[in-house]
Protein backbone atom coordinates (compact mmCIF):
# COMPACT_ATOMS: atom_id res chain seq x y z
CA UNK A 1 -4.19 -15.31 -2.56
CA UNK A 2 -3.99 -17.81 -5.42
CA UNK A 3 -7.04 -19.69 -6.59
CA UNK A 4 -7.33 -22.95 -8.46
CA UNK A 5 -9.76 -22.67 -11.34
CA UNK A 6 -10.17 -24.78 -14.47
CA UNK A 7 -12.21 -22.18 -16.36
CA UNK A 8 -10.43 -20.21 -19.07
CA UNK A 9 -9.38 -16.64 -18.37
CA UNK A 10 -11.74 -15.43 -21.12
CA UNK A 11 -14.66 -17.18 -19.44
CA UNK A 12 -13.75 -15.75 -16.04
CA UNK A 13 -13.41 -12.25 -17.57
CA UNK A 14 -17.03 -12.19 -18.83
CA UNK A 15 -18.58 -10.76 -15.62
CA UNK A 16 -16.16 -7.81 -15.70
CA UNK A 17 -16.30 -6.90 -19.39
CA UNK A 18 -19.73 -5.29 -19.38
CA UNK A 19 -19.12 -3.42 -16.16
CA UNK A 20 -17.78 0.04 -15.48
CA UNK A 21 -14.10 -0.87 -15.77
CA UNK A 22 -11.66 0.94 -18.04
CA UNK A 23 -9.60 -1.09 -20.50
CA UNK A 24 -6.56 -0.68 -18.23
CA UNK A 25 -8.53 -1.94 -15.23
CA UNK A 26 -9.72 -4.91 -17.29
CA UNK A 27 -6.10 -5.66 -18.23
CA UNK A 28 -5.23 -5.66 -14.53
CA UNK A 29 -8.09 -8.05 -13.77
CA UNK A 30 -7.08 -10.26 -16.70
CA UNK A 31 -3.50 -10.36 -15.37
CA UNK A 32 -4.79 -11.45 -11.96
CA UNK A 33 -6.93 -14.18 -13.47
CA UNK A 34 -3.99 -15.45 -15.57
CA UNK A 35 -1.95 -15.65 -12.37
CA UNK A 36 -4.79 -17.32 -10.45
CA UNK A 37 -5.18 -14.49 -7.95
CA UNK A 38 -8.42 -13.76 -6.16
CA UNK A 39 -9.32 -10.72 -8.25
CA UNK A 40 -12.44 -10.10 -6.17
CA UNK A 41 -10.06 -8.33 -3.75
CA UNK A 42 -9.50 -5.51 -6.25
CA UNK A 43 -11.95 -5.95 -9.15
CA UNK A 44 -14.13 -3.04 -8.16
CA UNK A 45 -14.73 -0.08 -10.47
CA UNK A 46 -14.33 2.23 -7.46
CA UNK A 47 -10.61 1.40 -7.34
CA UNK A 48 -8.57 3.40 -9.79
CA UNK A 49 -5.90 1.66 -11.82
CA UNK A 50 -3.09 2.69 -9.47
CA UNK A 51 -4.90 1.31 -6.44
CA UNK A 52 -5.40 -1.92 -8.35
CA UNK A 53 -1.69 -1.99 -9.17
CA UNK A 54 -0.72 -1.66 -5.51
CA UNK A 55 -3.01 -4.54 -4.59
CA UNK A 56 -1.73 -6.65 -7.51
CA UNK A 57 1.86 -5.96 -6.48
CA UNK A 58 1.14 -7.18 -2.97
CA UNK A 59 -0.63 -10.28 -4.23
CA UNK A 60 2.17 -11.05 -6.68
CA UNK A 61 4.73 -10.95 -3.88
CA UNK A 62 2.68 -12.87 -1.34
CA UNK A 63 1.98 -9.96 0.98
CA UNK A 64 -1.17 -9.68 3.08
CA UNK A 65 -3.01 -6.98 1.17
CA UNK A 66 -5.93 -6.94 3.60
CA UNK A 67 -4.15 -4.15 5.48
CA UNK A 68 -4.55 -1.72 2.57
CA UNK A 69 -7.01 -3.21 0.06
CA UNK A 70 -9.65 -0.79 1.17
CA UNK A 71 -11.32 2.09 -0.63
CA UNK A 72 -10.62 4.39 2.31
CA UNK A 73 -6.96 4.51 1.20
CA UNK A 74 -5.86 6.37 -1.91
CA UNK A 75 -3.15 4.93 -4.16
CA UNK A 76 -0.35 6.88 -2.43
CA UNK A 77 -1.37 5.62 1.00
CA UNK A 78 -1.63 2.10 -0.40
CA UNK A 79 1.88 2.44 -1.80
CA UNK A 80 3.30 3.46 1.58
CA UNK A 81 1.61 0.54 3.34
CA UNK A 82 2.68 -1.88 0.61
CA UNK A 83 6.26 -0.54 0.84
CA UNK A 84 6.31 -1.18 4.55
CA UNK A 85 5.11 -4.74 4.05
CA UNK A 86 7.70 -5.19 1.28
CA UNK A 87 10.41 -4.31 3.81
CA UNK A 88 9.00 -6.53 6.55
CA UNK A 89 7.75 -3.57 8.59
CA UNK A 90 4.63 -3.74 10.75
CA UNK A 91 2.71 -1.30 8.57
CA UNK A 92 -0.32 -1.49 10.85
CA UNK A 93 1.47 1.20 12.90
CA UNK A 94 0.58 3.76 10.22
CA UNK A 95 -2.13 2.06 8.15
CA UNK A 96 -4.69 4.62 9.21
CA UNK A 97 -6.58 6.75 6.71
CA UNK A 98 -6.12 9.77 9.00
CA UNK A 99 -2.45 9.84 7.93
CA UNK A 100 -1.76 11.26 4.51
CA UNK A 101 0.85 9.48 2.39
CA UNK A 102 3.58 11.96 3.34
CA UNK A 103 3.04 11.30 7.05
CA UNK A 104 3.03 7.57 6.34
CA UNK A 105 6.31 8.00 4.48
CA UNK A 106 8.00 9.73 7.43
CA UNK A 107 6.80 7.03 9.82
CA UNK A 108 7.93 4.29 7.45
CA UNK A 109 11.39 5.84 7.06
CA UNK A 110 11.75 6.04 10.83
CA UNK A 111 10.76 2.39 11.20
CA UNK A 112 13.25 1.39 8.50
CA UNK A 113 15.97 3.20 10.48
CA UNK A 114 15.03 1.30 13.62
CA UNK A 115 13.78 4.44 15.34
CA UNK A 116 10.96 4.48 17.87
CA UNK A 117 8.37 6.50 15.94
CA UNK A 118 5.81 6.66 18.76
CA UNK A 119 6.69 10.27 19.59
CA UNK A 120 5.50 11.48 16.19
CA UNK A 121 3.00 8.82 15.09
CA UNK A 122 0.03 11.10 15.44
CA UNK A 123 -2.18 12.11 12.50
CA UNK A 124 -2.55 15.62 13.95
CA UNK A 125 1.19 16.25 13.49
CA UNK A 126 2.03 17.63 10.05
CA UNK A 127 4.47 15.72 7.87
CA UNK A 128 6.89 18.68 8.10
CA UNK A 129 6.86 18.51 11.90
CA UNK A 130 7.24 14.73 11.69
CA UNK A 131 10.30 15.27 9.47
CA UNK A 132 11.84 17.55 12.10
CA UNK A 133 11.22 15.05 14.89
CA UNK A 134 12.62 12.21 12.77
CA UNK A 135 15.74 14.26 11.98
CA UNK A 136 16.29 14.90 15.69
CA UNK A 137 15.71 11.24 16.61
CA UNK A 138 18.07 10.09 13.85
CA UNK A 139 20.81 12.44 15.07
CA UNK A 140 20.21 11.28 18.65
CA UNK A 141 20.46 7.64 17.59
CA UNK A 142 23.68 8.26 15.65
CA UNK A 143 25.19 10.08 18.64
CA UNK A 144 24.26 7.22 20.97
CA UNK A 145 25.80 4.69 18.58
CA UNK A 146 29.05 6.69 18.43
CA UNK A 147 29.19 6.87 22.24
CA UNK A 148 28.95 3.09 22.58
């Protein structure tokens, strides 16, 4: 989300400079301010730099970061959700903190292949088992396409 603001970046940085942010986090906030993004979405010391980067990437490309701009997701989970959004996928299917990033990755890959992932979209299924199901579904899909 872009904001219109006539205050200088240095002026808008003041509230963050005496906080608990690292220099790298402050650089990320400064970048957002220079680009007129709503930095309040990610300017929280609880976010690590890589989480901030995922949120900034989404903002920069006009994606709805509300799906993953949440402390309950680690940076790897955020990346998987952001990747899905980048590809036009309905990432809400796997934007659930109960999935680890590897499970999210298997679900995302299935969605990108046009496969119905409902049979393995379950956080209690390990990512290895998800991989096996996806492999089977991919082979089944390829066989059906050949038969057509």
